[in-house]
Amino acid sequence: MLSPHEFYLKYNGTSTDIDGAAGVQCVDLWKLFLKELGVPNPTKPLGGTGYAKEIWNRRVAQGYMNYFVEASVNDLRDGDWCVWGNCDACPSSHVAMFRLDNGNGTGIFLGQNQGSKKVNQINLPYAGIIGVLRPKVYVTTSACPFKKSGTVEAIETNIRVRTAPSLSKGDTGLRYQPGECLIYNDVVSADGWYWAKYTRSLNGASGTGYCALCKTDGTSKFWKQV
């Protein structure tokens, strides 16, 4: 897979209408990236209004979350794809790859149909961004900062207890609150997070519980070791 800079070097100054619809648009560069990423049928219609904002609005329906993770506009990294809704900077929405922060509420973005029909890099404001997708191939994994087993104290509110190490499955409805402690016997990695695994007591029977500790890149810690 091309790095963000290699993608820039390969396509900067070119133009493409990869899906053969509506001429050269910003979404064509997005779909070209999907092709480089190996996503099946990368040129399929976005659905909905057909505008770039549907990349975010329909990210699950389109299957993009098999290849991307959601990221924050407050933690942008080279290679993240940002999607603007209808806003002052992008009246009909827009999608572009983040390259560098300017430190003034704007960043340098690689895109197409942003002042030119050719792929270029320009300054765009963060205001109006409705979502950020980070390619999983660009997600770096760090060593887990927590012990393999031990005790942790919650430092965030409403930490979910799940029956599977998943962001979308097995929610028990139980929550840990700041100051509460959890004794766990293993750590597993799944869904871009490290999870504390432990044995729960369920009406006299035992079961397995999982709580998210932190992201695998070491950020978004929910607990502290005690």
PDB file of N, CA and C in Angstrom, residues 35-89:
ATOM      1  N   LYS A  35      -9.253   2.108  -4.494  1.00  0.00           N
ATOM      2  CA  LYS A  35      -8.691   1.142  -5.440  1.00  0.00           C
ATOM      3  C   LYS A  35      -7.277   0.760  -5.030  1.00  0.00           C
ATOM      4  N   GLU A  36      -6.458   1.754  -4.661  1.00  0.00           N
ATOM      5  CA  GLU A  36      -5.096   1.480  -4.197  1.00  0.00           C
ATOM      6  C   GLU A  36      -5.120   0.621  -2.938  1.00  0.00           C
ATOM      7  N   LEU A  37      -6.155   0.836  -2.124  1.00  0.00           N
ATOM      8  CA  LEU A  37      -6.276   0.111  -0.858  1.00  0.00           C
ATOM      9  C   LEU A  37      -6.736  -1.327  -1.064  1.00  0.00           C
ATOM     10  N   GLY A  38      -7.255  -1.623  -2.256  1.00  0.00           N
ATOM     11  CA  GLY A  38      -7.725  -2.976  -2.539  1.00  0.00           C
ATOM     12  C   GLY A  38      -9.176  -3.203  -2.166  1.00  0.00           C
ATOM     13  N   VAL A  39      -9.951  -2.124  -2.008  1.00  0.00           N
ATOM     14  CA  VAL A  39     -11.366  -2.256  -1.669  1.00  0.00           C
ATOM     15  C   VAL A  39     -12.131  -2.764  -2.895  1.00  0.00           C
ATOM     16  N   PRO A  40     -12.930  -3.805  -2.761  1.00  0.00           N
ATOM     17  CA  PRO A  40     -13.709  -4.308  -3.906  1.00  0.00           C
ATOM     18  C   PRO A  40     -14.686  -3.249  -4.430  1.00  0.00           C
ATOM     19  N   ASN A  41     -14.841  -3.204  -5.735  1.00  0.00           N
ATOM     20  CA  ASN A  41     -15.787  -2.286  -6.377  1.00  0.00           C
ATOM     21  C   ASN A  41     -15.634  -0.858  -5.853  1.00  0.00           C
ATOM     22  N   PRO A  42     -14.451  -0.283  -5.963  1.00  0.00           N
ATOM     23  CA  PRO A  42     -14.208   1.042  -5.372  1.00  0.00           C
ATOM     24  C   PRO A  42     -14.971   2.177  -6.036  1.00  0.00           C
ATOM     25  N   THR A  43     -15.460   1.975  -7.252  1.00  0.00           N
ATOM     26  CA  THR A  43     -16.132   3.063  -7.976  1.00  0.00           C
ATOM     27  C   THR A  43     -17.646   3.050  -7.819  1.00  0.00           C
ATOM     28  N   LYS A  44     -18.186   2.190  -6.966  1.00  0.00           N
ATOM     29  CA  LYS A  44     -19.634   2.117  -6.824  1.00  0.00           C
ATOM     30  C   LYS A  44     -20.187   3.445  -6.311  1.00  0.00           C
ATOM     31  N   PRO A  45     -21.430   3.777  -6.652  1.00  0.00           N
ATOM     32  CA  PRO A  45     -22.025   5.046  -6.214  1.00  0.00           C
ATOM     33  C   PRO A  45     -22.044   5.166  -4.692  1.00  0.00           C
ATOM     34  N   LEU A  46     -21.948   6.403  -4.218  1.00  0.00           N
ATOM     35  CA  LEU A  46     -21.948   6.643  -2.782  1.00  0.00           C
ATOM     36  C   LEU A  46     -23.327   6.454  -2.169  1.00  0.00           C
ATOM     37  N   GLY A  47     -24.368   6.616  -2.989  1.00  0.00           N
ATOM     38  CA  GLY A  47     -25.722   6.532  -2.477  1.00  0.00           C
ATOM     39  C   GLY A  47     -26.168   7.852  -1.875  1.00  0.00           C
ATOM     40  N   GLY A  48     -27.369   7.887  -1.375  1.00  0.00           N
ATOM     41  CA  GLY A  48     -27.893   9.120  -0.797  1.00  0.00           C
ATOM     42  C   GLY A  48     -27.927  10.234  -1.828  1.00  0.00           C
ATOM     43  N   THR A  49     -27.399  11.389  -1.470  1.00  0.00           N
ATOM     44  CA  THR A  49     -27.358  12.527  -2.381  1.00  0.00           C
ATOM     45  C   THR A  49     -26.289  12.369  -3.457  1.00  0.00           C
ATOM     46  N   GLY A  50     -25.334  11.452  -3.213  1.00  0.00           N
ATOM     47  CA  GLY A  50     -24.233  11.263  -4.155  1.00  0.00           C
ATOM     48  C   GLY A  50     -23.060  12.197  -3.918  1.00  0.00           C
ATOM     49  N   TYR A  51     -23.240  13.174  -3.003  1.00  0.00           N
ATOM     50  CA  TYR A  51     -22.168  14.114  -2.710  1.00  0.00           C
ATOM     51  C   TYR A  51     -21.180  13.514  -1.696  1.00  0.00           C
ATOM     52  N   ALA A  52     -20.037  14.191  -1.579  1.00  0.00           N
ATOM     53  CA  ALA A  52     -18.944  13.669  -0.754  1.00  0.00           C
ATOM     54  C   ALA A  52     -19.355  13.395   0.686  1.00  0.00           C
ATOM     55  N   LYS A  53     -20.290  14.153   1.226  1.00  0.00           N
ATOM     56  CA  LYS A  53     -20.705  13.968   2.619  1.00  0.00           C
ATOM     57  C   LYS A  53     -21.242  12.566   2.879  1.00  0.00           C
ATOM     58  N   GLU A  54     -21.704  11.882   1.808  1.00  0.00           N
ATOM     59  CA  GLU A  54     -22.223  10.528   1.984  1.00  0.00           C
ATOM     60  C   GLU A  54     -21.128   9.527   2.319  1.00  0.00           C
ATOM     61  N   ILE A  55     -19.868   9.881   2.051  1.00  0.00           N
ATOM     62  CA  ILE A  55     -18.756   9.005   2.451  1.00  0.00           C
ATOM     63  C   ILE A  55     -18.794   8.805   3.958  1.00  0.00           C
ATOM     64  N   TRP A  56     -19.071   9.877   4.694  1.00  0.00           N
ATOM     65  CA  TRP A  56     -19.189   9.773   6.150  1.00  0.00           C
ATOM     66  C   TRP A  56     -20.566   9.276   6.577  1.00  0.00           C
ATOM     67  N   ASN A  57     -21.590   9.864   5.998  1.00  0.00           N
ATOM     68  CA  ASN A  57     -22.950   9.518   6.417  1.00  0.00           C
ATOM     69  C   ASN A  57     -23.273   8.044   6.179  1.00  0.00           C
ATOM     70  N   ARG A  58     -22.691   7.459   5.122  1.00  0.00           N
ATOM     71  CA  ARG A  58     -23.008   6.085   4.752  1.00  0.00           C
ATOM     72  C   ARG A  58     -21.773   5.183   4.873  1.00  0.00           C
ATOM     73  N   ARG A  59     -20.875   5.536   5.778  1.00  0.00           N
ATOM     74  CA  ARG A  59     -19.606   4.809   5.928  1.00  0.00           C
ATOM     75  C   ARG A  59     -19.821   3.345   6.306  1.00  0.00           C
ATOM     76  N   VAL A  60     -20.854   3.076   7.101  1.00  0.00           N
ATOM     77  CA  VAL A  60     -21.125   1.689   7.499  1.00  0.00           C
ATOM     78  C   VAL A  60     -21.809   0.946   6.362  1.00  0.00           C
ATOM     79  N   ALA A  61     -22.828   1.559   5.790  1.00  0.00           N
ATOM     80  CA  ALA A  61     -23.575   0.924   4.699  1.00  0.00           C
ATOM     81  C   ALA A  61     -22.675   0.618   3.508  1.00  0.00           C
ATOM     82  N   GLN A  62     -21.669   1.456   3.278  1.00  0.00           N
ATOM     83  CA  GLN A  62     -20.769   1.270   2.148  1.00  0.00           C
ATOM     84  C   GLN A  62     -19.651   0.274   2.433  1.00  0.00           C
ATOM     85  N   GLY A  63     -19.535  -0.163   3.677  1.00  0.00           N
ATOM     86  CA  GLY A  63     -18.504  -1.130   4.041  1.00  0.00           C
ATOM     87  C   GLY A  63     -17.144  -0.514   4.279  1.00  0.00           C
ATOM     88  N   TYR A  64     -17.071   0.815   4.392  1.00  0.00           N
ATOM     89  CA  TYR A  64     -15.780   1.474   4.566  1.00  0.00           C
ATOM     90  C   TYR A  64     -15.116   1.121   5.899  1.00  0.00           C
ATOM     91  N   MET A  65     -15.926   0.784   6.910  1.00  0.00           N
ATOM     92  CA  MET A  65     -15.358   0.533   8.231  1.00  0.00           C
ATOM     93  C   MET A  65     -14.606  -0.796   8.296  1.00  0.00           C
ATOM     94  N   ASN A  66     -14.634  -1.575   7.211  1.00  0.00           N
ATOM     95  CA  ASN A  66     -13.768  -2.751   7.132  1.00  0.00           C
ATOM     96  C   ASN A  66     -12.324  -2.350   6.840  1.00  0.00           C
ATOM     97  N   TYR A  67     -12.140  -1.127   6.372  1.00  0.00           N
ATOM     98  CA  TYR A  67     -10.819  -0.671   5.937  1.00  0.00           C
ATOM     99  C   TYR A  67     -10.353   0.593   6.655  1.00  0.00           C
ATOM    100  N   PHE A  68     -11.247   1.235   7.392  1.00  0.00           N
ATOM    101  CA  PHE A  68     -10.925   2.486   8.074  1.00  0.00           C
ATOM    102  C   PHE A  68     -11.388   2.430   9.520  1.00  0.00           C
ATOM    103  N   VAL A  69     -10.815   3.296  10.338  1.00  0.00           N
ATOM    104  CA  VAL A  69     -11.318   3.522  11.690  1.00  0.00           C
ATOM    105  C   VAL A  69     -11.691   4.996  11.797  1.00  0.00           C
ATOM    106  N   GLU A  70     -12.622   5.305  12.663  1.00  0.00           N
ATOM    107  CA  GLU A  70     -12.992   6.692  12.873  1.00  0.00           C
ATOM    108  C   GLU A  70     -11.895   7.388  13.678  1.00  0.00           C
ATOM    109  N   ALA A  71     -11.568   8.591  13.295  1.00  0.00           N
ATOM    110  CA  ALA A  71     -10.569   9.388  14.000  1.00  0.00           C
ATOM    111  C   ALA A  71     -11.178  10.737  14.352  1.00  0.00           C
ATOM    112  N   SER A  72     -10.416  11.550  15.071  1.00  0.00           N
ATOM    113  CA  SER A  72     -10.903  12.843  15.545  1.00  0.00           C
ATOM    114  C   SER A  72     -10.238  13.984  14.785  1.00  0.00           C
ATOM    115  N   VAL A  73     -11.000  15.029  14.535  1.00  0.00           N
ATOM    116  CA  VAL A  73     -10.437  16.215  13.890  1.00  0.00           C
ATOM    117  C   VAL A  73      -9.413  16.883  14.802  1.00  0.00           C
ATOM    118  N   ASN A  74      -9.442  16.539  16.087  1.00  0.00           N
ATOM    119  CA  ASN A  74      -8.464  17.079  17.039  1.00  0.00           C
ATOM    120  C   ASN A  74      -7.185  16.257  17.089  1.00  0.00           C
ATOM    121  N   ASP A  75      -7.136  15.176  16.330  1.00  0.00           N
ATOM    122  CA  ASP A  75      -5.958  14.301  16.316  1.00  0.00           C
ATOM    123  C   ASP A  75      -5.688  13.830  14.886  1.00  0.00           C
ATOM    124  N   LEU A  76      -5.609  14.776  13.954  1.00  0.00           N
ATOM    125  CA  LEU A  76      -5.407  14.429  12.557  1.00  0.00           C
ATOM    126  C   LEU A  76      -3.974  13.979  12.298  1.00  0.00           C
ATOM    127  N   ARG A  77      -3.848  12.984  11.409  1.00  0.00           N
ATOM    128  CA  ARG A  77      -2.535  12.459  11.048  1.00  0.00           C
ATOM    129  C   ARG A  77      -2.421  12.366   9.534  1.00  0.00           C
ATOM    130  N   ASP A  78      -1.216  12.459   9.057  1.00  0.00           N
ATOM    131  CA  ASP A  78      -0.961  12.371   7.622  1.00  0.00           C
ATOM    132  C   ASP A  78      -1.618  11.107   7.052  1.00  0.00           C
ATOM    133  N   GLY A  79      -2.485  11.289   6.053  1.00  0.00           N
ATOM    134  CA  GLY A  79      -3.170  10.146   5.446  1.00  0.00           C
ATOM    135  C   GLY A  79      -4.607   9.987   5.865  1.00  0.00           C
ATOM    136  N   ASP A  80      -5.060  10.757   6.878  1.00  0.00           N
ATOM    137  CA  ASP A  80      -6.472  10.721   7.268  1.00  0.00           C
ATOM    138  C   ASP A  80      -7.323  11.360   6.170  1.00  0.00           C
ATOM    139  N   TRP A  81      -8.498  10.805   5.943  1.00  0.00           N
ATOM    140  CA  TRP A  81      -9.439  11.388   4.982  1.00  0.00           C
ATOM    141  C   TRP A  81     -10.517  12.141   5.741  1.00  0.00           C
ATOM    142  N   CYS A  82     -10.638  13.438   5.456  1.00  0.00           N
ATOM    143  CA  CYS A  82     -11.619  14.287   6.120  1.00  0.00           C
ATOM    144  C   CYS A  82     -12.791  14.547   5.189  1.00  0.00           C
ATOM    145  N   VAL A  83     -13.980  14.546   5.768  1.00  0.00           N
ATOM    146  CA  VAL A  83     -15.199  14.788   5.005  1.00  0.00           C
ATOM    147  C   VAL A  83     -15.888  16.023   5.573  1.00  0.00           C
ATOM    148  N   TRP A  84     -16.102  17.005   4.712  1.00  0.00           N
ATOM    149  CA  TRP A  84     -16.832  18.213   5.088  1.00  0.00           C
ATOM    150  C   TRP A  84     -18.299  18.066   4.702  1.00  0.00           C
ATOM    151  N   GLY A  85     -19.187  18.561   5.531  1.00  0.00           N
ATOM    152  CA  GLY A  85     -20.576  18.670   5.152  1.00  0.00           C
ATOM    153  C   GLY A  85     -20.771  19.959   4.370  1.00  0.00           C
ATOM    154  N   ASN A  86     -22.011  20.310   4.085  1.00  0.00           N
ATOM    155  CA  ASN A  86     -22.278  21.581   3.423  1.00  0.00           C
ATOM    156  C   ASN A  86     -21.888  22.715   4.377  1.00  0.00           C
ATOM    157  N   CYS A  87     -20.904  23.522   4.009  1.00  0.00           N
ATOM    158  CA  CYS A  87     -20.390  24.558   4.892  1.00  0.00           C
ATOM    159  C   CYS A  87     -19.869  25.708   4.045  1.00  0.00           C
ATOM    160  N   ASP A  88     -19.396  26.760   4.702  1.00  0.00           N
ATOM    161  CA  ASP A  88     -18.908  27.932   3.979  1.00  0.00           C
ATOM    162  C   ASP A  88     -17.752  27.579   3.049  1.00  0.00           C
ATOM    163  N   ALA A  89     -16.812  26.760   3.536  1.00  0.00           N
ATOM    164  CA  ALA A  89     -15.644  26.415   2.723  1.00  0.00           C
ATOM    165  C   ALA A  89     -15.995  25.439   1.611  1.00  0.00           C
TER     166      ALA A  89
END
